């Protein structure tokens, strides 16, 4: 009351009434508008800068990775020589010999041993496996002559894609002059072309870049994330609901809250160490498996989901709670019938953000043995597996030039998955929201 | 409600998982260890998995020390069957193995790896000695003015060390201390280089710790740059900066012959032939170790070892040579193959 | 006390300031604790005896004695912070959800103390329904809003019977004609007044004995308000209604009895007509004549 009196007194003192459009006020108004404009412009500038960084990132990754989706193939006339299938076991036949034989027949002029060796280098060591697969599928091919497209070696692939320059001095390139001549001849005969690289999407890791694929890593990531989601989402939601709706406010719940917030900021490698100690050494779960990976990622994701869940529970208006309680709903009914459905979109977003983080993380997997060379595609939760980011990490560390483009291609796949996950989040949210 | 079904599903997975814990035997060979041997070991594993009747072994790149730690953890399916190493097993590691019940270990020497000190192709090739490299990279070097005294490394350019070398700033990109390549570089270049100075060599007898500190400590004033474990990154940086030198494994030099060139060390350029003949001084043997107790328990170990020690793999014409492994001389290969076939333990 | 009078004077700056504390001498403050008029009824539905409510250390209301009769509308009026809403929320134990809230004394519904430890609040809240200040329909369909109460209390599992309950409730709430063709549309899509009537329908769908209304029209326009008031008059035939309101005209229009609260005390209670025409206590008079808000 005293205050209001004082202001009245002061106003009375000034006496002279302010003109609303006085020069002074105009100036002030302009300053205010300028400030607003300045703020808006810097906001736009920030967004533009962020977007251009993103664009540069995308452009460089796609630019260096798109070539990995194509692969050079060479056509060979393979004679499935009856003599080479003496053994009962089809897999034990000497397929490399068939490849070598067909290359020799394609280039009859090559005789000398050293030359022959570099001739064989044109075709991928994996070519023998594609022959093996053909015979496995159709044993009647034995004894026949077939035209077969087999993958070219990674160096040839690099040359064809222009990542290795034929104009370089011979010493400086892995493809030598004689090989260059053979490749040119193959190309002229229409026996060399680039095709869509299905291997990249269907096979596991390999030491040969032309045989390496992402599918094993994708499946590993899928199994891990499935476990992560199935565990972390219900546990996280339950924890958030209990803490937000039921738990009494006291020292212990405060302590728990502080700890959860701290956990969300803990570096992910710590969770890997914890997983190693508990899941592998103490529980005895198998190393390098999506099961353990999923559990570790669950630990990492849980705090994020709990925090997001609590925030979205808090945002549900109290009037809804009152309405439910006022009509005689029990607390549990209030939560499950009214509060949880309203909080669910926010919780899902939190979960997806947490899962996206889990999808892109390698550090915790390092400790539990998922950073490994694994060729076989995992068929379940307890098969050895890697994950997408791990595959990127491993390829980035490989000496072969062709792995550079594979690395970028794997990054593209990872980004596609992240985009899909975010899109799924948006769709799910929309669905939950329009339900009422 | 769907909330209920989610809870139900999670409860189901929980029970599934606890029952699934009792995992019995393992049918995949588990290999850990050195990142230097990793490219060779994986190549063998892939070949082995695709041609044989066994699953492809799982190989983790944990580093040599980390590999031994896991390998020596004990006997049982949860412990790896083999470990790769870019150096021979240490006595302390052997003791730890024995303490944990890993009593019989088979050592398999597989070949050599060279460490290249390289620069970009756009620059002139260098001729270096290990003494010069020590003077360029050690934290403390002998004072040129005062015999027998150490001073903080004063050299800024190569020319200051040897007038025949170019007048370019010393700038060397190398792996961090966690890397096996770094260990090998320090051991084979820095220590040998330090021993060229008589008074430092004398230290090895009188004051072992001091000798270690002087010969193994790399300068920290920016001339030596730790470029991370990724050798590809070092190759890229060399291309961008022709004045810099890089330290990495021979296989990366081999794969990037169009971008980088190895410097001659004591007159020897790092080539396949020079390393194989033992002429190139900066090379080291590579090994892997097999737990004998696992041999007949985990299927395929014997066959895997046989594949690795096959001429088709580790011979001069084998596929490991294509990957950059430098084979041992014929006689040595024969000897090792025989020992391994008999599962001769350490 | 200081604070509230400040607030009161500041929110109506045009009125001459009314210093409440100064206007009372000591004896009057003492007398204020003694309710003027007879708060007791012969045949009450609910009874409050010596009710005091504390929020932590703070005493919100004290020593309240009042009865709620059958088939009557009891209006509770008084300036902000006088405790009328607090008392209202005690009648169906909604105050239980407020942390640190403690209720002393005895509140009986049909002779049974609702604060007895053996009483379950869930059926109690079905018997004593509540309508809130802001319309708060569930974000579900109109049908589900009304059917929710009968469903959770297990009144019926039969679809036809449920339809029937929903229809009668909506009819009683005077909303049936407006929404009968769009029962599956979201309740939140209705206008404010319709939403509030939907909330009333939701409350009466569980056949309560008493309906508590906490300023039900404060968020509504005059036309919607008039409709709600009409509805209250009709509902009185079946239910006991306790309404908290800031609008004195509303209290005089809809209620049979009025209770005036001031700073946690029940100052005066009596037939509405008498309270508004002939208030006995000076505070009541000051309030209803608009001398202070």
Coordinates of C-alpha atoms in Angstrom, one line a residue, chain C:
Chain C
X1 CA -4.1 -10.6 7.6
X2 CA -2.0 -7.7 6.5
X3 CA -1.3 -9.3 3.2
X4 CA -4.9 -10.2 2.4
X5 CA -6.1 -6.7 3.0
X6 CA -3.3 -5.4 0.8
X7 CA -4.4 -7.6 -2.0
X8 CA -8.0 -6.7 -1.5
X9 CA -7.3 -3.0 -1.7
X10 CA -5.0 -3.4 -4.7
X11 CA -7.3 -5.4 -6.8
X12 CA -10.0 -2.7 -6.6
X13 CA -8.0 0.5 -6.6
X14 CA -11.1 2.7 -7.4
X15 CA -12.9 1.7 -4.2
X16 CA -12.0 3.5 -1.0
X17 CA -9.5 1.3 0.9
X18 CA -11.1 -0.7 3.6
X19 CA -8.8 -1.6 6.4
X20 CA -10.4 -4.7 7.8
X21 CA -8.1 -5.1 10.8
X22 CA -8.7 -1.6 11.9
X23 CA -12.4 -1.8 11.5
X24 CA -12.7 -4.5 14.1
X25 CA -11.9 -4.0 17.7
X26 CA -10.9 -6.9 19.8
X27 CA -14.3 -8.0 20.9
X28 CA -15.5 -8.1 17.4
X29 CA -12.7 -10.4 16.3
X30 CA -13.6 -12.7 19.1
X31 CA -17.2 -12.5 18.1
X32 CA -16.3 -13.3 14.5
X33 CA -15.5 -16.8 15.6
X34 CA -19.0 -17.3 16.8
X35 CA -21.2 -18.0 13.7
X36 CA -24.2 -15.7 13.4
X37 CA -27.4 -17.6 12.5
X38 CA -28.2 -21.3 13.0
X39 CA -25.9 -23.5 10.9
X40 CA -27.7 -26.7 12.0
X41 CA -30.6 -28.4 10.3
X42 CA -33.1 -31.0 11.5
X43 CA -32.5 -33.6 8.8
X44 CA -29.1 -33.0 7.3
X45 CA -27.4 -34.9 4.5
X46 CA -23.9 -33.8 5.5
X47 CA -22.7 -32.4 8.8
X48 CA -19.5 -30.6 9.6
X49 CA -18.5 -30.4 13.3
X50 CA -15.6 -28.3 14.5
X51 CA -13.8 -28.7 11.2
X52 CA -10.3 -27.2 11.0
X53 CA -7.9 -27.6 8.0
X54 CA -4.2 -27.0 8.1
X55 CA -1.8 -26.7 5.2
X56 CA 1.4 -27.6 7.0
X57 CA 1.5 -25.2 9.9
X58 CA -0.9 -22.7 8.4
X59 CA -4.5 -22.9 9.6
X60 CA -6.8 -22.4 6.6
X61 CA -10.2 -22.8 8.3
X62 CA -11.1 -23.3 11.9
X63 CA -14.0 -24.4 14.0
X64 CA -16.5 -24.7 11.2
X65 CA -20.0 -26.1 12.1
X66 CA -22.4 -26.3 9.2
X67 CA -25.0 -28.7 7.8
X68 CA -25.9 -29.5 4.3
X69 CA -29.6 -30.3 3.9
X70 CA -31.3 -32.7 1.5
X71 CA -32.5 -31.1 -1.8
X72 CA -31.1 -27.8 -1.1
X73 CA -28.5 -25.5 -2.6
X74 CA -26.1 -24.2 -0.1
X75 CA -24.0 -21.3 -1.4
X76 CA -20.7 -20.5 0.1
X77 CA -19.5 -16.9 -0.4
X78 CA -16.7 -14.8 0.9
X79 CA -13.6 -13.0 -0.3
X80 CA -10.6 -14.8 -1.8
X81 CA -8.7 -16.9 0.7
X82 CA -11.6 -17.1 3.2
X83 CA -11.5 -20.9 3.2
X84 CA -14.8 -21.7 1.3
X85 CA -13.1 -23.8 -1.4
X86 CA -11.0 -25.5 1.3
X87 CA -14.1 -26.5 3.1
X88 CA -15.8 -27.6 -0.1
X89 CA -12.8 -29.8 -1.0
X90 CA -13.1 -31.4 2.4
X91 CA -16.5 -32.7 1.7
X92 CA -15.3 -35.3 -0.7
X93 CA -11.8 -35.5 0.6
X94 CA -10.2 -34.0 -2.5
X95 CA -7.9 -32.3 0.0
X96 CA -6.2 -35.6 0.5
X97 CA -4.3 -35.1 -2.7
X98 CA -2.7 -31.9 -1.4
X99 CA 0.6 -32.7 0.3
X100 CA 0.7 -31.5 3.9
X101 CA -3.0 -31.0 4.3
X102 CA -4.5 -32.0 7.6
X103 CA -8.2 -32.1 8.5
X104 CA -9.5 -32.0 12.1
X105 CA -13.0 -32.4 13.3
X106 CA -15.8 -34.5 12.0
X107 CA -17.6 -34.5 8.6
X108 CA -20.4 -36.9 8.2
X109 CA -22.3 -38.1 5.2
X110 CA -25.6 -39.7 6.2
X111 CA -24.3 -40.0 9.8
X112 CA -21.1 -41.7 8.8
X113 CA -17.8 -39.9 9.4
X114 CA -16.0 -39.7 6.0
X115 CA -12.7 -39.1 7.7
X116 CA -12.9 -42.4 9.5
X117 CA -9.9 -44.5 8.6
X118 CA -12.2 -47.3 7.5
X119 CA -13.8 -45.2 4.8
X120 CA -12.6 -45.7 1.3
X121 CA -12.4 -42.4 -0.7
X122 CA -13.1 -44.0 -4.0
X123 CA -16.8 -44.8 -3.3
X124 CA -17.1 -41.7 -1.3
X125 CA -16.2 -39.6 -4.3
X126 CA -18.8 -41.4 -6.3
X127 CA -21.4 -40.4 -3.6
X128 CA -20.1 -36.8 -3.4
X129 CA -19.5 -35.6 -6.9
X130 CA -17.6 -32.5 -7.9
X131 CA -17.6 -29.9 -10.6
X132 CA -14.6 -27.7 -11.0
X133 CA -14.0 -24.1 -11.6
X134 CA -12.5 -24.7 -15.1
X135 CA -14.4 -27.1 -17.3
X136 CA -12.2 -30.2 -17.4
X137 CA -13.7 -32.9 -19.7
X138 CA -11.4 -35.8 -20.4
X139 CA -9.8 -35.7 -23.8
X140 CA -12.1 -38.5 -24.9
X141 CA -15.5 -38.7 -26.6
X142 CA -18.6 -37.1 -25.1
X143 CA -20.0 -40.6 -24.5
X144 CA -16.8 -41.8 -22.8
X145 CA -16.7 -38.8 -20.6
X146 CA -20.1 -39.6 -19.1
X147 CA -19.7 -43.4 -19.2
X148 CA -16.3 -43.3 -17.5
X149 CA -17.7 -43.1 -13.9
X150 CA -20.3 -45.9 -14.3
X151 CA -17.6 -48.0 -15.9
X152 CA -15.0 -47.8 -13.3
X153 CA -17.5 -48.2 -10.5
X154 CA -18.8 -51.3 -12.2
X155 CA -22.4 -50.1 -12.3
X156 CA -23.1 -52.0 -15.5
X157 CA -21.3 -54.1 -18.1
X158 CA -24.3 -54.0 -20.4
X159 CA -23.9 -51.7 -23.4
X160 CA -27.6 -50.8 -23.6
X161 CA -27.8 -50.0 -19.9
X162 CA -24.7 -47.9 -20.2
X163 CA -26.2 -46.0 -23.2
X164 CA -29.2 -45.4 -21.0
X165 CA -27.2 -44.0 -18.1
X166 CA -25.3 -41.7 -20.5
X167 CA -28.5 -40.5 -22.1
X168 CA -30.3 -39.8 -18.8
X169 CA -27.3 -38.1 -17.4
X170 CA -27.0 -35.9 -20.4
X171 CA -30.7 -35.2 -20.3
X172 CA -30.5 -34.2 -16.7
X173 CA -27.5 -32.0 -17.4
X174 CA -29.6 -30.4 -20.2
X175 CA -27.0 -31.3 -22.9
X176 CA -28.7 -34.2 -24.6
X177 CA -30.4 -32.2 -27.3
X178 CA -27.2 -30.5 -28.2
X179 CA -24.9 -33.5 -28.4
X180 CA -27.1 -36.5 -29.1
X181 CA -25.9 -36.7 -32.7
X182 CA -22.2 -36.4 -31.9
X183 CA -21.6 -38.6 -28.9
X184 CA -18.4 -39.9 -30.4
X185 CA -16.9 -36.5 -30.9
X186 CA -14.3 -35.3 -28.4
X187 CA -15.7 -33.6 -25.4
X188 CA -13.0 -31.0 -25.6
X189 CA -14.5 -29.8 -28.9
X190 CA -17.6 -28.4 -27.1
X191 CA -18.1 -24.8 -26.1
X192 CA -17.1 -23.7 -22.5
X193 CA -20.7 -23.8 -21.2
X194 CA -21.4 -27.2 -22.9
X195 CA -18.1 -28.5 -21.5
X196 CA -19.2 -27.5 -18.0
X197 CA -22.6 -29.2 -18.4
X198 CA -20.8 -32.2 -19.7
X199 CA -18.8 -32.2 -16.5
X200 CA -22.0 -32.0 -14.5
X201 CA -23.4 -34.9 -16.5
X202 CA -20.2 -36.8 -15.8
X203 CA -20.7 -36.2 -12.1
X204 CA -24.3 -37.2 -12.0
X205 CA -23.8 -40.3 -14.1
X206 CA -22.5 -42.1 -10.9
X207 CA -25.7 -41.1 -9.0
X208 CA -24.1 -39.0 -6.3
X209 CA -26.0 -37.8 -3.2
X210 CA -24.2 -34.5 -3.1
X211 CA -22.7 -32.4 -5.8
X212 CA -20.0 -29.9 -5.0
X213 CA -19.5 -27.0 -7.4
X214 CA -16.4 -24.9 -7.1
X215 CA -17.2 -21.6 -8.9
X216 CA -18.6 -23.5 -11.8
X217 CA -19.5 -20.4 -13.8
X218 CA -16.4 -18.3 -13.3
X219 CA -15.0 -19.3 -16.7
X220 CA -18.2 -18.9 -18.6
X221 CA -20.1 -16.1 -20.4
X222 CA -23.4 -14.8 -19.0
X223 CA -25.6 -17.0 -21.3
X224 CA -23.8 -20.2 -20.4
X225 CA -23.9 -19.1 -16.8
X226 CA -27.7 -18.7 -16.9
X227 CA -28.0 -22.1 -18.3
X228 CA -25.9 -23.7 -15.6
X229 CA -28.0 -21.8 -13.0
X230 CA -31.2 -23.1 -14.4
X231 CA -29.7 -26.6 -14.4
X232 CA -28.7 -26.2 -10.7
X233 CA -32.2 -25.3 -9.8
X234 CA -33.5 -28.5 -11.6
X235 CA -30.8 -30.7 -10.1
X236 CA -31.8 -29.6 -6.6
X237 CA -34.8 -31.8 -6.8
X238 CA -32.6 -34.9 -6.7
X239 CA -29.3 -33.9 -5.2
X240 CA -27.9 -31.8 -2.4
X241 CA -25.7 -29.1 -3.9
X242 CA -23.0 -27.1 -2.4
X243 CA -21.8 -24.2 -4.5
X244 CA -18.9 -21.9 -4.0
X245 CA -19.3 -18.7 -5.9
X246 CA -17.8 -15.2 -6.1
X247 CA -20.9 -13.8 -7.8
X248 CA -23.3 -12.8 -5.0
X249 CA -26.2 -12.4 -7.5
X250 CA -25.6 -16.0 -8.5
X251 CA -25.7 -17.1 -4.8
X252 CA -28.9 -15.2 -4.3
X253 CA -30.5 -16.7 -7.5
X254 CA -29.7 -20.4 -7.0
X255 CA -29.3 -21.1 -3.3
X256 CA -31.7 -21.6 -0.5
X257 CA -29.1 -21.0 2.2
X258 CA -26.0 -19.0 2.1
X259 CA -22.9 -19.2 4.3
X260 CA -20.5 -16.3 4.5
X261 CA -16.8 -17.1 5.2
X262 CA -14.1 -14.7 6.2
X263 CA -10.4 -15.5 6.8
X264 CA -11.1 -19.1 7.8
X265 CA -14.1 -18.4 9.9
X266 CA -17.7 -19.1 9.1
X267 CA -19.2 -15.7 9.9
X268 CA -22.8 -16.0 9.1
X269 CA -25.2 -18.6 7.8
X270 CA -28.9 -18.4 7.1
X271 CA -31.6 -18.4 4.5
X272 CA -30.3 -16.8 1.3
X273 CA -33.0 -14.2 1.2
X274 CA -32.4 -13.1 4.8
X275 CA -28.6 -12.9 4.3
X276 CA -28.9 -10.7 1.3
X277 CA -31.6 -8.5 2.6
X278 CA -30.8 -8.3 6.3
X279 CA -27.3 -9.4 7.2
X280 CA -26.7 -9.5 10.9
X281 CA -23.0 -9.4 11.0
X282 CA -21.2 -6.3 9.9
X283 CA -18.6 -8.2 7.9
X284 CA -21.4 -9.9 5.9
X285 CA -23.1 -6.6 5.3
X286 CA -19.8 -5.0 4.1
X287 CA -19.1 -7.8 1.8
X288 CA -22.6 -8.1 0.1
X289 CA -22.9 -4.4 -0.2
X290 CA -19.5 -4.3 -2.0
X291 CA -17.7 -2.3 0.6
X292 CA -14.7 -4.6 0.2
X293 CA -14.0 -7.5 -2.1

